CSV table of C-alpha atoms in Angstrom, one decimal:
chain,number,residue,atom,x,y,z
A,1,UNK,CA,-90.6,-44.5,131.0
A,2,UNK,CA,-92.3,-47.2,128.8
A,3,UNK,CA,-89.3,-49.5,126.5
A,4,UNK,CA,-89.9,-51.1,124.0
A,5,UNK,CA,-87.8,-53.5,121.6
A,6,UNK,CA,-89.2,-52.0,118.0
A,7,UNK,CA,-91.0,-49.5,116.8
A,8,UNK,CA,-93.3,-51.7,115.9
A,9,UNK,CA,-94.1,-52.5,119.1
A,10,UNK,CA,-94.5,-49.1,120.1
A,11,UNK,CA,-96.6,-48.5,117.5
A,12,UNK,CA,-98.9,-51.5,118.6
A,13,UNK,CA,-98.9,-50.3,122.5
A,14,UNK,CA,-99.8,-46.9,121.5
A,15,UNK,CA,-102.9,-47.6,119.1
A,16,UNK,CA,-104.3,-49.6,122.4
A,17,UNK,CA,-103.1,-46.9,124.7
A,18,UNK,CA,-102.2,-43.3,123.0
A,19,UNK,CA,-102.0,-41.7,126.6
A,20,UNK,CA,-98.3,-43.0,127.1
A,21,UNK,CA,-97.2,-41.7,124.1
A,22,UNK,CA,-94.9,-39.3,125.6
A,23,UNK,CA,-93.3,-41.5,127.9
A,24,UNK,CA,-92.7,-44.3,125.6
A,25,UNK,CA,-89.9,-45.4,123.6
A,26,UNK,CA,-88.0,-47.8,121.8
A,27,UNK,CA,-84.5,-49.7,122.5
A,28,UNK,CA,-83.6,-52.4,121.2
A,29,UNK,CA,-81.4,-55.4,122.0
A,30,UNK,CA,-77.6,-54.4,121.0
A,31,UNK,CA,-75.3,-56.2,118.3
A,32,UNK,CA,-73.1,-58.0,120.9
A,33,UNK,CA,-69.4,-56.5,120.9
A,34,UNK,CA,-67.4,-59.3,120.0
A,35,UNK,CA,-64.5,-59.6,117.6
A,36,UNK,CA,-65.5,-62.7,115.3
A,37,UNK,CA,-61.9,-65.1,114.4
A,38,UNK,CA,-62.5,-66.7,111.0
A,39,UNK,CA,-64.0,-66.7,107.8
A,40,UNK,CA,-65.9,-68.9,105.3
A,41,UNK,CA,-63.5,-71.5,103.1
A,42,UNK,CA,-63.6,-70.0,99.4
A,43,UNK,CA,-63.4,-73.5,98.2
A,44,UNK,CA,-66.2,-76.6,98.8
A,45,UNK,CA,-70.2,-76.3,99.8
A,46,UNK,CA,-71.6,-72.9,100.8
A,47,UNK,CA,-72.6,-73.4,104.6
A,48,UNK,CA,-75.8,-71.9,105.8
A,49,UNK,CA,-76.6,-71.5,109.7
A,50,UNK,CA,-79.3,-71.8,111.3
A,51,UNK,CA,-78.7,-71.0,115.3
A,52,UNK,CA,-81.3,-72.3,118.0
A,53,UNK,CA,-84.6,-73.6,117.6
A,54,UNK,CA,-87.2,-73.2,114.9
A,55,UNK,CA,-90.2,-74.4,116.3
A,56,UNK,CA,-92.7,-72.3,118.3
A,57,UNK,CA,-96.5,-72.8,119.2
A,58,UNK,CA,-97.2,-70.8,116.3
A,59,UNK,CA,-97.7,-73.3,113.7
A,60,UNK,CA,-96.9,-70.7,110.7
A,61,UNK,CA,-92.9,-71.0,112.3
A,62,UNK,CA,-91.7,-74.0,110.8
A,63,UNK,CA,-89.0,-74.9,109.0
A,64,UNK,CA,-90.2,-75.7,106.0
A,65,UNK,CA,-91.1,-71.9,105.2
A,66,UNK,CA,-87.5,-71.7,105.4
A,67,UNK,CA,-86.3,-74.6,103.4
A,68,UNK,CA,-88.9,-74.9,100.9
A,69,UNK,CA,-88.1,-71.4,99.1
A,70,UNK,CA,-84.3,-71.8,99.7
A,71,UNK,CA,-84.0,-75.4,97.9
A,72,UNK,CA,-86.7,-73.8,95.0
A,73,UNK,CA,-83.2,-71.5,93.9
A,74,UNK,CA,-80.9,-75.1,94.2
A,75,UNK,CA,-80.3,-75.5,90.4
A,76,UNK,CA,-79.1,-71.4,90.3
A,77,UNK,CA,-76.0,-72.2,92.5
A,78,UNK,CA,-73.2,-73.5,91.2
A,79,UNK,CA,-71.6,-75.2,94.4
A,80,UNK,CA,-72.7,-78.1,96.9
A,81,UNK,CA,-74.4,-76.0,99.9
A,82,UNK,CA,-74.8,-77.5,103.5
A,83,UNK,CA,-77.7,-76.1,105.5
A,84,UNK,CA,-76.5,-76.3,109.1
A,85,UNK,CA,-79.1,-76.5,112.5
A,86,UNK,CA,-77.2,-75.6,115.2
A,87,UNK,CA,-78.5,-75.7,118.8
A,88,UNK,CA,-80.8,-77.9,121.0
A,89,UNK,CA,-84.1,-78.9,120.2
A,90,UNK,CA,-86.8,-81.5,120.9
A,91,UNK,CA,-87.3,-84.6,118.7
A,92,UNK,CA,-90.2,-83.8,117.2
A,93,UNK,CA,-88.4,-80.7,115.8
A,94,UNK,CA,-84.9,-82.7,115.1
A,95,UNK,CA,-88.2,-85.1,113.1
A,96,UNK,CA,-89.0,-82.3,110.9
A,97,UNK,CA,-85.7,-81.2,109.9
A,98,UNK,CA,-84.4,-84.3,109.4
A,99,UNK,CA,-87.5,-85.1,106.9
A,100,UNK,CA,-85.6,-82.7,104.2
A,101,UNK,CA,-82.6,-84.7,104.0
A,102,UNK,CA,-83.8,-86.7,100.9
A,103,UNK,CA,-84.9,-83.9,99.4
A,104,UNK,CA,-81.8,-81.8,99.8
A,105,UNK,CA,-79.8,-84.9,99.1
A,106,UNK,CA,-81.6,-85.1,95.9
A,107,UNK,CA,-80.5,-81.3,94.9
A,108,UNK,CA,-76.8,-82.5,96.1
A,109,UNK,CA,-77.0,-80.8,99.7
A,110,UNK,CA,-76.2,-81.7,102.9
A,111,UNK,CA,-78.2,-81.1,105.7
A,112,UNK,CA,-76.9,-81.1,109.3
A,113,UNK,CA,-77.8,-81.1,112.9
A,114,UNK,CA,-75.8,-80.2,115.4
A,115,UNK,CA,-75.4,-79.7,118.8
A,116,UNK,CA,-75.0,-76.3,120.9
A,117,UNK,CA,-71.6,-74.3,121.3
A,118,UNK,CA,-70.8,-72.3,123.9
A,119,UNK,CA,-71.4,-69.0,124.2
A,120,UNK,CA,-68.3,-67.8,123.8
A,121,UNK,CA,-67.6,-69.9,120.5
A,122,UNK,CA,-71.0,-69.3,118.9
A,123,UNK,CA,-69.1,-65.7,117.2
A,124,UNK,CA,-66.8,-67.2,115.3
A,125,UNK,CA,-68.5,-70.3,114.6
A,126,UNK,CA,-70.9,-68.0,112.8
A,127,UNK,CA,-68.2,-65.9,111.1
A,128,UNK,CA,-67.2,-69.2,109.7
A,129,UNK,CA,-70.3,-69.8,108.1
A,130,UNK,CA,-71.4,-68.1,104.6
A,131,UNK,CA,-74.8,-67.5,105.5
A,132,UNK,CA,-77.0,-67.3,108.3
A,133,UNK,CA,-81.1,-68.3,108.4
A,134,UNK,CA,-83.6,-66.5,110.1
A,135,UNK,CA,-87.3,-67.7,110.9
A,136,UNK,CA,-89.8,-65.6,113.3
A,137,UNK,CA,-93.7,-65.5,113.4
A,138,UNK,CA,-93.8,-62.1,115.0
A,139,UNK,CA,-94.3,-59.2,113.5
A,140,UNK,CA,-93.3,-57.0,116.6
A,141,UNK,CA,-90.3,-59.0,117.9
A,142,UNK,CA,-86.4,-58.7,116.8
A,143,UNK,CA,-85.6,-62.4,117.5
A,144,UNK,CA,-81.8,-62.4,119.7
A,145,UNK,CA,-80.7,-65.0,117.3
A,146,UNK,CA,-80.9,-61.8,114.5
A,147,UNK,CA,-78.7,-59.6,116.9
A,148,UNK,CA,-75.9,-62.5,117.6
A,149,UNK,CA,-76.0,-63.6,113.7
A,150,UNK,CA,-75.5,-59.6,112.7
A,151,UNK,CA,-72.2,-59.4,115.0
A,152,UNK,CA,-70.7,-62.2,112.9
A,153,UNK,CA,-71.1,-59.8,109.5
A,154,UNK,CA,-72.1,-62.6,107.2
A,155,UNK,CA,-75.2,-61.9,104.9
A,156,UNK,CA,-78.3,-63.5,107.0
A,157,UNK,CA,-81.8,-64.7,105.3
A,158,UNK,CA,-84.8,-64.0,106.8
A,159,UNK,CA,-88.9,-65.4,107.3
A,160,UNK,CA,-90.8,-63.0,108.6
A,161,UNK,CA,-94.8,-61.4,108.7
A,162,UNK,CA,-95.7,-58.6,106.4
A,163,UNK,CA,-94.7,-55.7,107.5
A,164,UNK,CA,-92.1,-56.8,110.2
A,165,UNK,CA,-90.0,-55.2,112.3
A,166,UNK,CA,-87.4,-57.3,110.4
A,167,UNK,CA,-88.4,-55.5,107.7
A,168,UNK,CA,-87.7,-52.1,108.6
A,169,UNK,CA,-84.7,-53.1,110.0
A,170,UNK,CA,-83.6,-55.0,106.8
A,171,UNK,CA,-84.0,-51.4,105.4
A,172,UNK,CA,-81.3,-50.0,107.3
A,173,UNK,CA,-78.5,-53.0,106.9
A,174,UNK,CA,-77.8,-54.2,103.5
A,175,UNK,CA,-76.5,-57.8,104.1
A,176,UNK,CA,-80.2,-58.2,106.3
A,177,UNK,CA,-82.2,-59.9,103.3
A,178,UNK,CA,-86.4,-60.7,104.6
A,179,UNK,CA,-88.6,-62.4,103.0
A,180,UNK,CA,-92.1,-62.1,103.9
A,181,UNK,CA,-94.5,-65.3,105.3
A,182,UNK,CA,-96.4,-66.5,103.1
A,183,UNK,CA,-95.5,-64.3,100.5
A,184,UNK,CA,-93.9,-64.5,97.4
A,185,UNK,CA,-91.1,-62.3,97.5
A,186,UNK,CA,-88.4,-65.0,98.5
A,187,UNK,CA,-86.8,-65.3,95.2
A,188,UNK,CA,-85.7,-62.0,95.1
A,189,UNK,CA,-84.5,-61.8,98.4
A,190,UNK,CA,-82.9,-64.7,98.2
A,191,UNK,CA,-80.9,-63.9,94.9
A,192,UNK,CA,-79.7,-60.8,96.4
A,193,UNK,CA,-78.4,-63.0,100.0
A,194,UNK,CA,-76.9,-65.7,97.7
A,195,UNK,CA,-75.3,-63.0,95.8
A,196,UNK,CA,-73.6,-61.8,99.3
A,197,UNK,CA,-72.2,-65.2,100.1
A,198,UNK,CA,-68.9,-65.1,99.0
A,199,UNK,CA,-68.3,-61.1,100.1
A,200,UNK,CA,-66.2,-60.4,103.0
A,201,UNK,CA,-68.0,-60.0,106.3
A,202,UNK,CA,-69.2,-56.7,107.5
A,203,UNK,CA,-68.0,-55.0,110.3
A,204,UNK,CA,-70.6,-52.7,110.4
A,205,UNK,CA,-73.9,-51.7,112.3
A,206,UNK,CA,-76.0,-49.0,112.8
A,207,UNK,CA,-75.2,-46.8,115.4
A,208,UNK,CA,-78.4,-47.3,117.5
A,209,UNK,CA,-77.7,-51.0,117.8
A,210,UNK,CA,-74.1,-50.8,119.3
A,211,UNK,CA,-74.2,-51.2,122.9
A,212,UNK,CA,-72.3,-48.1,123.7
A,213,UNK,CA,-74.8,-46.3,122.1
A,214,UNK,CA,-77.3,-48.2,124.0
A,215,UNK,CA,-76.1,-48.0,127.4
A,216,UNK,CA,-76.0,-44.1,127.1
A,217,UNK,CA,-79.4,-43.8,125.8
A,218,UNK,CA,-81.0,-46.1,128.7
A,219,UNK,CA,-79.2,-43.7,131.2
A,220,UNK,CA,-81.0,-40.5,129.1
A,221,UNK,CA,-84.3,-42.6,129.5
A,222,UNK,CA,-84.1,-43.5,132.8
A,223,UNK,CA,-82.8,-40.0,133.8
A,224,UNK,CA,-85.6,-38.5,132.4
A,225,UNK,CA,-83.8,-37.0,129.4
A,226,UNK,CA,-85.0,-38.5,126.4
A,227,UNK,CA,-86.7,-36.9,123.5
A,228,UNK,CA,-90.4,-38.1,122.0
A,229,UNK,CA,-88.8,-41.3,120.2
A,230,UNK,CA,-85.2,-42.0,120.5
């Protein structure tokens, strides 16, 4: 058996190498089963997460197409909001961020950087933000950092290529909101994720993506048991 992490992917290996077709399939990474503690304040600024690095050798993946169309909608909200980078990251990336300050300062934001937490904190300290941020440059991938920020339920905006797995998975969970690269759809996705930001979290997940689900279906594959595309 062939895995693959999206359908995307398998629809990329297969155009390259249709003979595998019946023998390949796709799993994703799971939600991780944690139990979030906390929620976002219903007073003071919103707080946005970001979690991990932004930068890449992909020079399309930087954090300006991530701030840019988010501070475009600053005069539509009607509280202070503090954009949070959380996680380790070289200074020539710590640089970059830091280079919006003035400008968010100047809409009455805050920006932050801040170190790591441990693993075992990072769930709540998610389910204590308002909203989560999202930036990939693959069009194949499901970034990890989408699967930890989805177990927290908040609402979570994305960056992504045209056409993106992200996309298609967006389809399937409501409080998923992606805007494409380059494109000019980020004011409507970002209306509908700044819309979600004072909602209660979300428990749920598609079935496909808890890891009970998961574990089962790996045992199906590697047993030899699995249908034409799971």
């Amino acid at each position: 058996a062939t895995l693959v992490t999206s359908d995307v992917w398998r629809e990329l290996l297969l155009r390259r190498y249709p003979e595998v077709a019946e023998r390949c399939w796709t799993l994703s990474n799971p939600v991780p089963p944690t139990t979030p503690v906390g929620s976002p304040p219903s007073d003071g600024p919103y707080e946005l997460i970001y979690p991990g690095r932004v930068g890449s050798s992909r020079p399309e993946r930087s954090v300006e197409q991530l701030l840019e169309p988010l501070l475009g909608l600053a005069d539509q909200i009607d509280r202070p909001v503090r954009v949070g980078f959380l996680g380790e990251r070289p200074p020539d990336e710590t640089a970059r961020i830091r280079a919006w300050e003035s400008p968010m300062a100047d809409a009455g934001w805050q920006l932050e950087v801040a170190p790591p937490v441990s693993g075992e904190e990072l769930p709540s300290r998610l389910a204590r933000a308002h909203g989560l941020l999202v930036l990939s440059a693959s069009r194949a991938s499901l970034p990890a950092k989408v699967f930890d920020s989805l177990g927290s339920g908040r609402p979570i905006f994305c960056v992504a290529p045209e056409a993106s797995a992200l996309h298609r998975l967006s389809a399937e969970i409501p409080r998923l909101f992606v805007a494409t690269l380059g494109g000019h759809d980020a004011p409507a996705r970002l209306h509908g994720f700044l819309k979600s930001l004072d909602a209660p979290g979300e428990d749920g997940v598609p079935r496909e993506l808890t890891e009970k689900w998961q574990k089962q279906r790996f045992r199906e594959l590697v047993l030899g048991n699995g249908d034409d595309r799971g």
